[in-house]
Amino acid sequence: VDASGSQIGVGTSIDLDSQGRPHISYIHTGLSDLKYAHKTPSGWVTEVADATSSLLSSYSTSLALDRRDRPQIVYWDVSGGALRFTSKSSGAWNLETVEVGGYYGRYCSLALDAQDNPRVAFTDETNHDVRYASAAIELTSPAPGDNWPVGASRTITWSGTGRVQDFDDIVRCFLPDLTKHDGSYPAGLR
């Protein structure tokens, strides 16, 4: 897969795409890089997913492919004392910090929910805990099955770090049954 020198392959993680081809994330400790490799019909393609973090003694990466086979990786940045997340879209890697300020993420695991939101379990060795982080938006009010009287004013609340762009996103995410077949909303909903 990768023969670019010594000290390669620490913290490997694998996932299979929709065609059954393997994708692998791993640390190249000799270069302190997070690397990503995937198999194509003509052979293996490798690339650096993050060269900015210090990954000399990282222990784990966790890779998941979204519904469009785009890679998402969570990993430990030793020097920054941080758990990092990166995802690839439109040919570029987008780096984010999940948790910082402690000994977070030496061991980590990533899963994607049905909407491709990352869900991460990781160690917090500072406090001797297992922690969980999610970028998903989760409805907290109204409760499932609540009926709202016609014309009544109600508040919708949610938790999570995901983004709700505007009213249309709220309706699509939380109140899909209120939209008409043509995508418009009943009169008075706005």
Coordinates of C-alpha atoms in Angstrom, one line a residue:
V1 CA 0.0 0.0 0.0
D2 CA 2.7 2.5 1.1
A3 CA 6.4 1.9 0.9
S4 CA 7.5 5.5 1.4
G5 CA 9.9 4.8 4.2
S6 CA 10.1 3.4 7.7
Q7 CA 7.8 4.0 10.7
I8 CA 4.6 3.7 8.6
G9 CA 1.3 2.1 9.4
V10 CA 0.7 3.1 13.1
G11 CA -3.0 3.4 14.1
T12 CA -4.4 1.8 10.9
S13 CA -8.1 1.8 10.2
I14 CA -10.0 0.4 7.2
D15 CA -13.4 0.8 5.6
L16 CA -14.8 -0.5 2.3
D17 CA -16.5 1.8 -0.3
S18 CA -19.7 1.0 -2.1
Q19 CA -17.7 -1.0 -4.7
G20 CA -16.0 -3.1 -2.1
R21 CA -12.6 -1.3 -2.5
P22 CA -10.5 -0.8 0.6
H23 CA -9.7 2.7 2.1
I24 CA -7.1 3.0 4.9
S25 CA -6.1 5.7 7.3
Y26 CA -2.8 5.5 9.2
I27 CA 0.1 7.5 10.7
H28 CA 3.5 7.9 9.1
T29 CA 5.4 8.6 12.3
G30 CA 8.7 9.2 10.5
L31 CA 7.1 12.2 8.8
S32 CA 4.5 13.0 11.5
D33 CA 1.7 12.8 8.9
L34 CA -1.8 11.4 8.8
K35 CA -2.1 9.5 5.6
Y36 CA -4.9 8.1 3.6
A37 CA -4.8 5.4 1.0
H38 CA -7.4 3.9 -1.3
K39 CA -7.3 1.2 -3.9
T40 CA -8.3 2.0 -7.5
P41 CA -8.5 -0.4 -10.5
S42 CA -5.0 0.7 -11.4
G43 CA -3.5 0.3 -7.9
W44 CA -3.1 2.1 -4.6
V45 CA -3.3 5.9 -4.3
T46 CA -1.8 7.5 -1.1
E47 CA -2.0 11.1 0.1
V48 CA -1.3 13.2 3.1
A49 CA -4.6 14.1 4.9
D50 CA -2.9 16.2 7.6
A51 CA 0.8 17.3 7.8
T52 CA 0.2 20.1 10.3
S53 CA -0.3 18.1 13.5
S54 CA 2.4 16.3 15.4
L55 CA 1.6 12.7 15.1
L56 CA 5.0 11.2 16.1
S57 CA 3.5 9.1 18.9
S58 CA -0.1 8.8 17.9
Y59 CA -1.8 5.5 18.5
S60 CA -5.0 5.5 16.6
T61 CA -6.9 6.7 13.6
S62 CA -10.5 5.8 12.8
L63 CA -11.8 6.0 9.2
A64 CA -15.4 6.0 8.0
L65 CA -16.7 6.6 4.4
D66 CA -19.9 8.5 3.9
R67 CA -22.7 7.6 1.5
R68 CA -20.7 9.1 -1.4
D69 CA -17.5 7.2 -0.4
R70 CA -15.8 10.4 0.9
P71 CA -13.3 9.7 3.7
Q72 CA -13.7 11.1 7.2
I73 CA -11.0 10.4 9.8
V74 CA -10.7 11.1 13.5
Y75 CA -7.2 10.9 15.1
W76 CA -5.0 12.1 18.0
D77 CA -2.7 15.1 17.7
V78 CA -0.1 14.5 20.4
S79 CA 1.6 17.9 20.5
G80 CA -1.7 19.8 20.4
G81 CA -3.3 17.6 23.1
A82 CA -6.3 17.4 20.8
L83 CA -8.6 15.0 19.1
R84 CA -8.8 16.0 15.4
F85 CA -11.3 15.3 12.6
T86 CA -10.7 15.7 8.9
S87 CA -13.0 15.0 6.0
K88 CA -12.4 15.2 2.3
S89 CA -14.7 17.0 -0.1
S90 CA -14.2 18.7 -3.4
G91 CA -10.6 17.4 -3.5
A92 CA -9.6 19.2 -0.2
W93 CA -9.1 18.0 3.3
N94 CA -11.0 20.0 5.9
L95 CA -9.5 19.9 9.4
E96 CA -11.5 20.4 12.6
T97 CA -10.8 20.0 16.3
V98 CA -13.2 17.7 18.3
E99 CA -11.7 18.3 21.7
V100 CA -8.6 20.1 23.0
G101 CA -6.9 21.0 26.2
G102 CA -6.2 17.7 27.7
Y103 CA -5.1 14.2 27.0
Y104 CA -8.0 13.5 24.6
G105 CA -8.3 10.9 21.9
R106 CA -5.3 8.6 22.3
Y107 CA -7.7 5.9 21.4
C108 CA -10.7 6.9 19.3
S109 CA -13.5 5.4 17.1
L110 CA -15.6 7.1 14.4
A111 CA -19.0 6.1 13.1
L112 CA -21.3 8.0 10.8
D113 CA -25.1 8.1 11.3
A114 CA -27.7 7.8 8.6
Q115 CA -27.2 11.5 7.7
D116 CA -23.4 11.2 7.6
N117 CA -22.9 13.1 10.8
P118 CA -19.7 12.0 12.6
R119 CA -20.1 10.3 16.0
V120 CA -16.9 9.9 17.9
A121 CA -16.1 7.8 21.0
F122 CA -12.7 8.6 22.6
T123 CA -10.6 8.3 25.7
D124 CA -10.1 11.2 28.1
E125 CA -7.0 10.1 29.9
T126 CA -6.8 13.3 32.0
N127 CA -10.0 12.5 33.7
H128 CA -10.0 8.7 33.1
D129 CA -13.2 8.7 31.1
V130 CA -14.6 7.6 27.9
R131 CA -16.2 10.5 26.1
Y132 CA -18.6 10.9 23.2
A133 CA -18.9 13.8 20.6
S134 CA -21.4 14.3 17.8
A135 CA -21.9 16.8 15.1
A136 CA -25.6 15.8 14.7
I137 CA -28.5 18.0 15.4
E138 CA -31.0 16.2 17.7
L139 CA -34.5 17.4 18.3
T140 CA -35.2 18.1 22.0
S141 CA -38.6 19.7 21.7
P142 CA -41.3 18.9 20.7
A143 CA -41.4 15.3 21.8
P144 CA -42.2 12.6 19.2
G145 CA -45.9 12.3 18.8
D146 CA -46.8 15.8 20.1
N147 CA -49.8 17.3 18.5
W148 CA -49.9 21.1 18.0
P149 CA -53.3 22.8 17.7
V150 CA -53.8 24.6 14.4
G151 CA -52.8 28.3 14.7
A152 CA -50.9 27.7 18.0
S153 CA -47.5 29.2 18.5
R154 CA -44.8 26.6 19.4
T155 CA -41.0 26.6 19.8
I156 CA -38.6 24.0 18.3
T157 CA -35.4 23.3 20.2
W158 CA -32.4 21.1 19.3
S159 CA -29.0 20.2 20.6
G160 CA -25.8 19.5 18.8
T161 CA -23.2 21.3 16.9
G162 CA -24.5 20.8 13.4
R163 CA -25.7 23.8 11.4
V164 CA -29.3 24.7 10.7
Q165 CA -29.1 27.2 7.9
D166 CA -32.6 28.6 7.9
F167 CA -36.3 28.0 8.3
D168 CA -36.4 25.6 5.4
D169 CA -33.7 23.4 7.0
I170 CA -35.7 23.3 10.3
V171 CA -38.9 22.2 8.5
R172 CA -37.1 19.6 6.4
C173 CA -35.2 18.1 9.4
F174 CA -37.8 18.2 12.1
L175 CA -41.2 18.6 10.5
P176 CA -41.1 16.7 7.1
D177 CA -44.8 15.8 7.2
L178 CA -45.7 19.5 7.0
T179 CA -44.3 20.1 3.6
K180 CA -46.5 19.6 0.6
H181 CA -45.5 17.2 -2.3
D182 CA -44.2 20.2 -4.3
G183 CA -41.9 21.2 -1.4
S184 CA -43.9 24.3 -0.4
Y185 CA -45.3 24.9 3.1
P186 CA -49.0 25.2 4.2
A187 CA -50.2 28.8 4.4
G188 CA -49.4 30.5 7.7
L189 CA -46.4 28.2 8.5
R190 CA -43.8 30.9 7.9

